[in-house]
Amino acid sequence: ILLFVIILLDISNAYAQSALNHNGIYKTGDNGEMTIIAPFGTQRALFFSDGTVFGLKVARDGFTIGKTTGNTDESIGQISFTIANEKTVLHIKYHDGTELVGEKTKLLEKRIEFNNGKQKLVGELILPPGNAPFPIVVQTHGSGVETREASRGMAYLFAANGIASFIFDKRGCGESTGKEWHAAFDEYAHDLLAGVEAISTMPEINSRKIGLYGHSQGGWVVPLAYSLKPDKFSFCILSAANAVTPVEENLYAGDEEIRLLGYDEMTLKE
């Protein structure tokens, strides 16, 4: 029984490693259309260069494509891979019979260490195909433990549209130092600004077209970082962000949970 379990674990690890190696951008159209396989938060996803996203589930020969990012139990198609001329080729076959085929595009992905005071942070510069210098999006994190892998899907989506990205491990996560991942928003904002300083003078980067991207908790951190050095940035992108304080957001969430449980307004007021 033990041997059988070990064999199953080895097979599972092999599938996971294979899936990891298939992350990347694939050219699947004659008009520059790109298809992307990469992490999206805590899951792996299938992106198209127009921003459409589907969840993926690892299968024996590749992946099954979920109906949405949140529903991978209902499949709309399968993904498999072949090797041709030492290059990985993506094959998408939908249940309606339509197919897409694309060859993996080579990206320059460069590991970079930088510091915010005594805090060491580690990130990755991802450059799109084409001629530099590129506009760039420097990404920050959502709440909780988060390495740069959570940002890789968005980085590849930007790269598929000719935009570079810089992603990094949150303090206390991955290769970045720190005993714990939670810190004040001001500290996260300065970590983000330190990342901007690390890449802004590189010849591959258009220093007049640097933007910030923040999702969820990052929706508070990005405006704070921008307010500290507004002349440094030409744009900001906020995703699932809040227009109120963290305290107000949490109180609102608590109120809605109580309502969903069926309590009346008098109980809610109390």
PDB file of C-alpha atoms in Angstrom:
ATOM      1  CA  ILE A   1       0.000   0.000   0.000  1.00  0.00           C
ATOM      2  CA  LEU A   2       2.830   2.401   0.909  1.00  0.00           C
ATOM      3  CA  LEU A   3       4.561   1.752  -2.434  1.00  0.00           C
ATOM      4  CA  PHE A   4       1.273   2.401  -4.254  1.00  0.00           C
ATOM      5  CA  VAL A   5       0.829   5.735  -2.421  1.00  0.00           C
ATOM      6  CA  ILE A   6       4.407   6.779  -3.249  1.00  0.00           C
ATOM      7  CA  ILE A   7       3.862   5.960  -6.932  1.00  0.00           C
ATOM      8  CA  LEU A   8       0.644   8.023  -6.939  1.00  0.00           C
ATOM      9  CA  LEU A   9       2.468  10.948  -5.318  1.00  0.00           C
ATOM     10  CA  ASP A  10       5.248  10.711  -7.912  1.00  0.00           C
ATOM     11  CA  ILE A  11       2.688  10.756 -10.723  1.00  0.00           C
ATOM     12  CA  SER A  12       0.871  13.710  -9.138  1.00  0.00           C
ATOM     13  CA  ASN A  13       4.145  15.636  -8.772  1.00  0.00           C
ATOM     14  CA  ALA A  14       5.030  14.861 -12.388  1.00  0.00           C
ATOM     15  CA  TYR A  15       1.679  16.266 -13.559  1.00  0.00           C
ATOM     16  CA  ALA A  16       2.132  19.395 -11.421  1.00  0.00           C
ATOM     17  CA  GLN A  17       5.670  19.956 -12.738  1.00  0.00           C
ATOM     18  CA  SER A  18       4.484  19.425 -16.323  1.00  0.00           C
ATOM     19  CA  ALA A  19       1.698  21.951 -15.798  1.00  0.00           C
ATOM     20  CA  LEU A  20       4.172  24.463 -14.376  1.00  0.00           C
ATOM     21  CA  ASN A  21       6.450  24.095 -17.422  1.00  0.00           C
ATOM     22  CA  HIS A  22       3.532  24.902 -19.716  1.00  0.00           C
ATOM     23  CA  ASN A  23       3.010  28.385 -18.248  1.00  0.00           C
ATOM     24  CA  GLY A  24       3.546  30.984 -20.967  1.00  0.00           C
ATOM     25  CA  ILE A  25       2.190  32.877 -23.959  1.00  0.00           C
ATOM     26  CA  TYR A  26       1.190  31.090 -27.155  1.00  0.00           C
ATOM     27  CA  LYS A  27       0.548  32.756 -30.518  1.00  0.00           C
ATOM     28  CA  THR A  28      -2.775  31.327 -31.672  1.00  0.00           C
ATOM     29  CA  GLY A  29      -3.836  33.694 -34.461  1.00  0.00           C
ATOM     30  CA  ASP A  30      -2.532  35.395 -37.592  1.00  0.00           C
ATOM     31  CA  ASN A  31      -3.543  38.845 -36.305  1.00  0.00           C
ATOM     32  CA  GLY A  32      -1.446  38.787 -33.176  1.00  0.00           C
ATOM     33  CA  GLU A  33      -3.930  36.934 -30.973  1.00  0.00           C
ATOM     34  CA  MET A  34      -2.269  35.401 -27.933  1.00  0.00           C
ATOM     35  CA  THR A  35      -3.381  32.671 -25.540  1.00  0.00           C
ATOM     36  CA  ILE A  36      -1.886  32.493 -22.068  1.00  0.00           C
ATOM     37  CA  ILE A  37      -1.561  29.767 -19.447  1.00  0.00           C
ATOM     38  CA  ALA A  38      -0.473  31.056 -16.044  1.00  0.00           C
ATOM     39  CA  PRO A  39      -1.470  31.365 -12.379  1.00  0.00           C
ATOM     40  CA  PHE A  40      -4.368  33.696 -11.621  1.00  0.00           C
ATOM     41  CA  GLY A  41      -4.375  34.300  -7.873  1.00  0.00           C
ATOM     42  CA  THR A  42      -4.434  30.844  -6.292  1.00  0.00           C
ATOM     43  CA  GLN A  43      -5.427  28.887  -9.413  1.00  0.00           C
ATOM     44  CA  ARG A  44      -4.125  28.285 -12.922  1.00  0.00           C
ATOM     45  CA  ALA A  45      -6.061  29.907 -15.727  1.00  0.00           C
ATOM     46  CA  LEU A  46      -6.413  30.246 -19.468  1.00  0.00           C
ATOM     47  CA  PHE A  47      -6.254  33.881 -20.635  1.00  0.00           C
ATOM     48  CA  PHE A  48      -6.855  35.394 -24.038  1.00  0.00           C
ATOM     49  CA  SER A  49      -5.190  38.650 -25.051  1.00  0.00           C
ATOM     50  CA  ASP A  50      -8.570  40.445 -24.986  1.00  0.00           C
ATOM     51  CA  GLY A  51      -8.780  39.766 -21.231  1.00  0.00           C
ATOM     52  CA  THR A  52     -11.163  36.770 -21.252  1.00  0.00           C
ATOM     53  CA  VAL A  53     -10.222  34.273 -18.504  1.00  0.00           C
ATOM     54  CA  PHE A  54     -11.223  30.652 -17.783  1.00  0.00           C
ATOM     55  CA  GLY A  55     -10.215  28.394 -14.910  1.00  0.00           C
ATOM     56  CA  LEU A  56      -8.123  25.285 -15.591  1.00  0.00           C
ATOM     57  CA  LYS A  57      -7.945  21.883 -13.926  1.00  0.00           C
ATOM     58  CA  VAL A  58      -4.883  19.667 -14.329  1.00  0.00           C
ATOM     59  CA  ALA A  59      -5.623  16.525 -16.343  1.00  0.00           C
ATOM     60  CA  ARG A  60      -3.506  13.543 -17.345  1.00  0.00           C
ATOM     61  CA  ASP A  61      -2.576  14.934 -20.761  1.00  0.00           C
ATOM     62  CA  GLY A  62      -2.776  18.664 -19.995  1.00  0.00           C
ATOM     63  CA  PHE A  63      -5.783  20.573 -18.668  1.00  0.00           C
ATOM     64  CA  THR A  64      -9.551  20.711 -18.850  1.00  0.00           C
ATOM     65  CA  ILE A  65     -11.003  24.195 -19.436  1.00  0.00           C
ATOM     66  CA  GLY A  66     -13.622  25.263 -16.910  1.00  0.00           C
ATOM     67  CA  LYS A  67     -16.807  27.097 -17.770  1.00  0.00           C
ATOM     68  CA  THR A  68     -15.609  30.101 -15.707  1.00  0.00           C
ATOM     69  CA  THR A  69     -12.715  30.927 -13.376  1.00  0.00           C
ATOM     70  CA  GLY A  70     -14.812  29.733 -10.440  1.00  0.00           C
ATOM     71  CA  ASN A  71     -16.344  26.677 -12.106  1.00  0.00           C
ATOM     72  CA  THR A  72     -13.785  24.135 -13.315  1.00  0.00           C
ATOM     73  CA  ASP A  73     -16.057  21.132 -12.726  1.00  0.00           C
ATOM     74  CA  GLU A  74     -18.058  21.958 -15.862  1.00  0.00           C
ATOM     75  CA  SER A  75     -15.698  21.616 -18.815  1.00  0.00           C
ATOM     76  CA  ILE A  76     -15.954  23.454 -22.143  1.00  0.00           C
ATOM     77  CA  GLY A  77     -12.837  21.887 -23.674  1.00  0.00           C
ATOM     78  CA  GLN A  78      -9.414  20.324 -23.267  1.00  0.00           C
ATOM     79  CA  ILE A  79      -5.826  21.497 -23.608  1.00  0.00           C
ATOM     80  CA  SER A  80      -2.929  19.289 -24.655  1.00  0.00           C
ATOM     81  CA  PHE A  81       0.655  19.927 -25.728  1.00  0.00           C
ATOM     82  CA  THR A  82       3.116  18.614 -28.282  1.00  0.00           C
ATOM     83  CA  ILE A  83       6.744  19.409 -29.110  1.00  0.00           C
ATOM     84  CA  ALA A  84       7.661  20.565 -32.647  1.00  0.00           C
ATOM     85  CA  ASN A  85      11.139  21.795 -33.620  1.00  0.00           C
ATOM     86  CA  GLU A  86      12.051  21.891 -29.908  1.00  0.00           C
ATOM     87  CA  LYS A  87       9.180  24.303 -29.224  1.00  0.00           C
ATOM     88  CA  THR A  88       6.058  23.676 -27.142  1.00  0.00           C
ATOM     89  CA  VAL A  89       2.815  23.741 -29.114  1.00  0.00           C
ATOM     90  CA  LEU A  90      -0.557  24.363 -27.453  1.00  0.00           C
ATOM     91  CA  HIS A  91      -3.663  22.514 -28.676  1.00  0.00           C
ATOM     92  CA  ILE A  92      -7.109  23.682 -27.516  1.00  0.00           C
ATOM     93  CA  LYS A  93     -10.110  21.583 -28.491  1.00  0.00           C
ATOM     94  CA  TYR A  94     -13.543  22.820 -27.467  1.00  0.00           C
ATOM     95  CA  HIS A  95     -16.494  20.498 -27.041  1.00  0.00           C
ATOM     96  CA  ASP A  96     -18.271  22.261 -29.940  1.00  0.00           C
ATOM     97  CA  GLY A  97     -15.524  21.026 -32.283  1.00  0.00           C
ATOM     98  CA  THR A  98     -13.577  24.282 -32.733  1.00  0.00           C
ATOM     99  CA  GLU A  99      -9.818  24.177 -32.212  1.00  0.00           C
ATOM    100  CA  LEU A 100      -6.897  26.535 -31.586  1.00  0.00           C
ATOM    101  CA  VAL A 101      -3.219  25.738 -32.092  1.00  0.00           C
ATOM    102  CA  GLY A 102      -0.339  27.970 -31.044  1.00  0.00           C
ATOM    103  CA  GLU A 103       3.412  27.937 -30.556  1.00  0.00           C
ATOM    104  CA  LYS A 104       4.941  29.154 -27.295  1.00  0.00           C
ATOM    105  CA  THR A 105       6.471  32.641 -27.444  1.00  0.00           C
ATOM    106  CA  LYS A 106       9.848  33.276 -25.856  1.00  0.00           C
ATOM    107  CA  LEU A 107       9.832  35.895 -23.094  1.00  0.00           C
ATOM    108  CA  LEU A 108      12.721  37.468 -21.221  1.00  0.00           C
ATOM    109  CA  GLU A 109      12.119  36.865 -17.509  1.00  0.00           C
ATOM    110  CA  LYS A 110      14.794  38.299 -15.216  1.00  0.00           C
ATOM    111  CA  ARG A 111      15.066  37.776 -11.431  1.00  0.00           C
ATOM    112  CA  ILE A 112      15.813  41.020  -9.561  1.00  0.00           C
ATOM    113  CA  GLU A 113      16.657  41.646  -5.892  1.00  0.00           C
ATOM    114  CA  PHE A 114      15.971  45.062  -4.365  1.00  0.00           C
ATOM    115  CA  ASN A 115      15.607  46.649  -0.937  1.00  0.00           C
ATOM    116  CA  ASN A 116      13.278  48.882   1.023  1.00  0.00           C
ATOM    117  CA  GLY A 117      15.612  49.891   3.838  1.00  0.00           C
ATOM    118  CA  LYS A 118      16.629  46.653   5.574  1.00  0.00           C
ATOM    119  CA  GLN A 119      13.799  44.759   3.899  1.00  0.00           C
ATOM    120  CA  LYS A 120      15.072  42.537   1.060  1.00  0.00           C
ATOM    121  CA  LEU A 121      12.567  41.833  -1.695  1.00  0.00           C
ATOM    122  CA  VAL A 122      12.834  39.582  -4.733  1.00  0.00           C
ATOM    123  CA  GLY A 123      10.970  40.071  -7.975  1.00  0.00           C
ATOM    124  CA  GLU A 124      10.902  39.279 -11.653  1.00  0.00           C
ATOM    125  CA  LEU A 125      10.976  41.536 -14.688  1.00  0.00           C
ATOM    126  CA  ILE A 126       8.922  40.126 -17.573  1.00  0.00           C
ATOM    127  CA  LEU A 127       9.465  41.680 -20.998  1.00  0.00           C
ATOM    128  CA  PRO A 128       7.169  41.142 -23.997  1.00  0.00           C
ATOM    129  CA  PRO A 129       8.348  40.211 -27.490  1.00  0.00           C
ATOM    130  CA  GLY A 130       9.365  43.182 -29.609  1.00  0.00           C
ATOM    131  CA  ASN A 131      11.629  46.182 -29.408  1.00  0.00           C
ATOM    132  CA  ALA A 132      12.426  48.002 -26.161  1.00  0.00           C
ATOM    133  CA  PRO A 133      11.894  50.320 -24.398  1.00  0.00           C
ATOM    134  CA  PHE A 134       8.519  49.085 -23.147  1.00  0.00           C
ATOM    135  CA  PRO A 135       5.830  50.649 -20.959  1.00  0.00           C
ATOM    136  CA  ILE A 136       5.656  48.745 -17.685  1.00  0.00           C
ATOM    137  CA  VAL A 137       3.170  47.832 -14.969  1.00  0.00           C
ATOM    138  CA  VAL A 138       4.578  47.266 -11.476  1.00  0.00           C
ATOM    139  CA  GLN A 139       2.206  45.018  -9.556  1.00  0.00           C
ATOM    140  CA  THR A 140       1.473  44.852  -5.853  1.00  0.00           C
ATOM    141  CA  HIS A 141      -0.405  42.231  -3.818  1.00  0.00           C
ATOM    142  CA  GLY A 142      -3.777  41.335  -2.403  1.00  0.00           C
ATOM    143  CA  SER A 143      -4.205  40.459   1.274  1.00  0.00           C
ATOM    144  CA  GLY A 144      -2.635  37.380   2.816  1.00  0.00           C
ATOM    145  CA  VAL A 145       0.400  35.348   1.851  1.00  0.00           C
ATOM    146  CA  GLU A 146       1.284  36.013  -1.783  1.00  0.00           C
ATOM    147  CA  THR A 147       4.349  35.319  -3.914  1.00  0.00           C
ATOM    148  CA  ARG A 148       4.973  36.728  -7.378  1.00  0.00           C
ATOM    149  CA  GLU A 149       3.362  33.625  -8.900  1.00  0.00           C
ATOM    150  CA  ALA A 150      -0.064  35.031  -8.024  1.00  0.00           C
ATOM    151  CA  SER A 151       0.699  37.998 -10.324  1.00  0.00           C
ATOM    152  CA  ARG A 152       2.194  36.010 -13.193  1.00  0.00           C
ATOM    153  CA  GLY A 153      -1.056  35.589 -15.129  1.00  0.00           C
ATOM    154  CA  MET A 154      -1.656  39.341 -15.250  1.00  0.00           C
ATOM    155  CA  ALA A 155       2.021  39.891 -16.151  1.00  0.00           C
ATOM    156  CA  TYR A 156       1.705  37.527 -19.124  1.00  0.00           C
ATOM    157  CA  LEU A 157      -1.564  39.198 -20.136  1.00  0.00           C
ATOM    158  CA  PHE A 158       0.202  42.566 -20.196  1.00  0.00           C
ATOM    159  CA  ALA A 159       3.137  41.023 -22.099  1.00  0.00           C
ATOM    160  CA  ALA A 160       0.727  39.631 -24.704  1.00  0.00           C
ATOM    161  CA  ASN A 161      -0.300  43.247 -25.294  1.00  0.00           C
ATOM    162  CA  GLY A 162       3.233  44.649 -25.554  1.00  0.00           C
ATOM    163  CA  ILE A 163       3.566  45.840 -21.946  1.00  0.00           C
ATOM    164  CA  ALA A 164       6.315  44.777 -19.530  1.00  0.00           C
ATOM    165  CA  SER A 165       5.619  43.814 -15.905  1.00  0.00           C
ATOM    166  CA  PHE A 166       7.499  43.720 -12.652  1.00  0.00           C
ATOM    167  CA  ILE A 167       6.142  41.280 -10.059  1.00  0.00           C
ATOM    168  CA  PHE A 168       7.636  40.480  -6.663  1.00  0.00           C
ATOM    169  CA  ASP A 169       7.213  38.323  -3.570  1.00  0.00           C
ATOM    170  CA  LYS A 170       5.385  40.066  -0.745  1.00  0.00           C
ATOM    171  CA  ARG A 171       7.558  40.671   2.331  1.00  0.00           C
ATOM    172  CA  GLY A 172       7.816  37.451   4.345  1.00  0.00           C
ATOM    173  CA  CYS A 173       6.709  35.360   1.352  1.00  0.00           C
ATOM    174  CA  GLY A 174       8.697  33.382  -1.204  1.00  0.00           C
ATOM    175  CA  GLU A 175      12.239  34.731  -1.509  1.00  0.00           C
ATOM    176  CA  SER A 176      11.484  38.075   0.152  1.00  0.00           C
ATOM    177  CA  THR A 177      12.695  38.417   3.737  1.00  0.00           C
ATOM    178  CA  GLY A 178      10.594  39.159   6.798  1.00  0.00           C
ATOM    179  CA  LYS A 179       9.231  37.089   9.650  1.00  0.00           C
ATOM    180  CA  GLU A 180       5.615  37.650   8.660  1.00  0.00           C
ATOM    181  CA  TRP A 181       3.646  38.853   5.676  1.00  0.00           C
ATOM    182  CA  HIS A 182       1.340  41.426   7.283  1.00  0.00           C
ATOM    183  CA  ALA A 183       2.475  45.028   7.560  1.00  0.00           C
ATOM    184  CA  ALA A 184       1.082  48.551   7.507  1.00  0.00           C
ATOM    185  CA  PHE A 185      -0.184  49.809   4.147  1.00  0.00           C
ATOM    186  CA  ASP A 186       2.505  52.502   4.299  1.00  0.00           C
ATOM    187  CA  GLU A 187       5.188  49.807   4.381  1.00  0.00           C
ATOM    188  CA  TYR A 188       3.603  47.980   1.433  1.00  0.00           C
ATOM    189  CA  ALA A 189       3.481  51.268  -0.486  1.00  0.00           C
ATOM    190  CA  HIS A 190       7.193  51.847   0.106  1.00  0.00           C
ATOM    191  CA  ASP A 191       7.953  48.239  -0.940  1.00  0.00           C
ATOM    192  CA  LEU A 192       6.102  48.999  -4.178  1.00  0.00           C
ATOM    193  CA  LEU A 193       7.998  52.266  -4.703  1.00  0.00           C
ATOM    194  CA  ALA A 194      11.294  50.456  -4.081  1.00  0.00           C
ATOM    195  CA  GLY A 195      10.346  48.021  -6.843  1.00  0.00           C
ATOM    196  CA  VAL A 196       9.666  50.948  -9.175  1.00  0.00           C
ATOM    197  CA  GLU A 197      13.079  52.425  -8.403  1.00  0.00           C
ATOM    198  CA  ALA A 198      14.725  49.050  -9.112  1.00  0.00           C
ATOM    199  CA  ILE A 199      13.462  48.928 -12.709  1.00  0.00           C
ATOM    200  CA  SER A 200      12.858  52.537 -13.757  1.00  0.00           C
ATOM    201  CA  THR A 201      16.400  53.226 -15.009  1.00  0.00           C
ATOM    202  CA  MET A 202      16.764  49.999 -16.991  1.00  0.00           C
ATOM    203  CA  PRO A 203      17.246  50.566 -20.742  1.00  0.00           C
ATOM    204  CA  GLU A 204      14.412  48.128 -21.549  1.00  0.00           C
ATOM    205  CA  ILE A 205      11.908  50.351 -19.699  1.00  0.00           C
ATOM    206  CA  ASN A 206      10.213  53.536 -20.899  1.00  0.00           C
ATOM    207  CA  SER A 207      10.526  55.623 -17.724  1.00  0.00           C
ATOM    208  CA  ARG A 208       7.775  57.981 -18.934  1.00  0.00           C
ATOM    209  CA  LYS A 209       5.250  55.122 -19.076  1.00  0.00           C
ATOM    210  CA  ILE A 210       5.384  53.441 -15.666  1.00  0.00           C
ATOM    211  CA  GLY A 211       2.085  52.340 -14.137  1.00  0.00           C
ATOM    212  CA  LEU A 212       0.913  50.551 -11.000  1.00  0.00           C
ATOM    213  CA  TYR A 213      -1.539  47.649 -10.657  1.00  0.00           C
ATOM    214  CA  GLY A 214      -3.252  46.652  -7.416  1.00  0.00           C
ATOM    215  CA  HIS A 215      -5.939  44.050  -6.740  1.00  0.00           C
ATOM    216  CA  SER A 216      -8.127  43.986  -3.595  1.00  0.00           C
ATOM    217  CA  GLN A 217      -5.796  45.116  -0.764  1.00  0.00           C
ATOM    218  CA  GLY A 218      -3.571  46.488  -3.513  1.00  0.00           C
ATOM    219  CA  GLY A 219      -6.447  48.823  -4.344  1.00  0.00           C
ATOM    220  CA  TRP A 220      -5.567  50.710  -1.156  1.00  0.00           C
ATOM    221  CA  VAL A 221      -1.781  50.376  -1.516  1.00  0.00           C
ATOM    222  CA  VAL A 222      -1.512  51.662  -5.109  1.00  0.00           C
ATOM    223  CA  PRO A 223      -3.218  55.044  -4.520  1.00  0.00           C
ATOM    224  CA  LEU A 224      -1.078  55.514  -1.411  1.00  0.00           C
ATOM    225  CA  ALA A 225       2.130  54.798  -3.364  1.00  0.00           C
ATOM    226  CA  TYR A 226       0.961  57.118  -6.151  1.00  0.00           C
ATOM    227  CA  SER A 227       0.266  59.926  -3.651  1.00  0.00           C
ATOM    228  CA  LEU A 228       3.845  59.702  -2.369  1.00  0.00           C
ATOM    229  CA  LYS A 229       5.456  60.071  -5.828  1.00  0.00           C
ATOM    230  CA  PRO A 230       2.794  61.171  -8.330  1.00  0.00           C
ATOM    231  CA  ASP A 231       5.314  62.485 -10.864  1.00  0.00           C
ATOM    232  CA  LYS A 232       6.763  58.987 -11.227  1.00  0.00           C
ATOM    233  CA  PHE A 233       3.662  57.403 -12.775  1.00  0.00           C
ATOM    234  CA  SER A 234       1.602  57.852 -15.918  1.00  0.00           C
ATOM    235  CA  PHE A 235      -1.304  55.573 -14.886  1.00  0.00           C
ATOM    236  CA  CYS A 236      -2.728  53.302 -12.171  1.00  0.00           C
ATOM    237  CA  ILE A 237      -5.007  50.251 -12.451  1.00  0.00           C
ATOM    238  CA  LEU A 238      -7.208  49.165  -9.538  1.00  0.00           C
ATOM    239  CA  SER A 239      -8.997  45.791  -9.537  1.00  0.00           C
ATOM    240  CA  ALA A 240     -11.703  44.803  -7.014  1.00  0.00           C
ATOM    241  CA  ALA A 241     -10.733  47.934  -5.111  1.00  0.00           C
ATOM    242  CA  ASN A 242     -12.643  49.791  -2.404  1.00  0.00           C
ATOM    243  CA  ALA A 243     -13.598  53.469  -2.321  1.00  0.00           C
ATOM    244  CA  VAL A 244     -13.824  53.436   1.490  1.00  0.00           C
ATOM    245  CA  THR A 245     -11.449  52.700   4.385  1.00  0.00           C
ATOM    246  CA  PRO A 246     -10.598  49.130   5.403  1.00  0.00           C
ATOM    247  CA  VAL A 247     -12.662  49.553   8.614  1.00  0.00           C
ATOM    248  CA  GLU A 248     -15.738  50.725   6.662  1.00  0.00           C
ATOM    249  CA  GLU A 249     -15.310  47.864   4.185  1.00  0.00           C
ATOM    250  CA  ASN A 250     -15.156  45.250   6.953  1.00  0.00           C
ATOM    251  CA  LEU A 251     -18.155  46.715   8.803  1.00  0.00           C
ATOM    252  CA  TYR A 252     -20.176  46.675   5.572  1.00  0.00           C
ATOM    253  CA  ALA A 253     -19.173  43.040   4.921  1.00  0.00           C
ATOM    254  CA  GLY A 254     -20.244  42.115   8.461  1.00  0.00           C
ATOM    255  CA  ASP A 255     -23.629  43.818   7.997  1.00  0.00           C
ATOM    256  CA  GLU A 256     -24.260  41.952   4.751  1.00  0.00           C
ATOM    257  CA  GLU A 257     -23.348  38.601   6.326  1.00  0.00           C
ATOM    258  CA  ILE A 258     -25.878  39.215   9.118  1.00  0.00           C
ATOM    259  CA  ARG A 259     -28.571  40.106   6.560  1.00  0.00           C
ATOM    260  CA  LEU A 260     -27.831  36.934   4.587  1.00  0.00           C
ATOM    261  CA  LEU A 261     -28.362  34.925   7.785  1.00  0.00           C
ATOM    262  CA  GLY A 262     -31.902  36.339   7.929  1.00  0.00           C
ATOM    263  CA  TYR A 263     -31.669  38.705  10.920  1.00  0.00           C
ATOM    264  CA  ASP A 264     -33.890  41.788  10.921  1.00  0.00           C
ATOM    265  CA  GLU A 265     -32.745  45.415  10.783  1.00  0.00           C
ATOM    266  CA  MET A 266     -33.283  45.946  14.514  1.00  0.00           C
ATOM    267  CA  THR A 267     -30.859  43.123  15.324  1.00  0.00           C
ATOM    268  CA  LEU A 268     -28.423  44.528  12.770  1.00  0.00           C
ATOM    269  CA  LYS A 269     -28.623  47.988  14.361  1.00  0.00           C
ATOM    270  CA  GLU A 270     -27.902  46.502  17.806  1.00  0.00           C
TER     271      GLU A 270
END
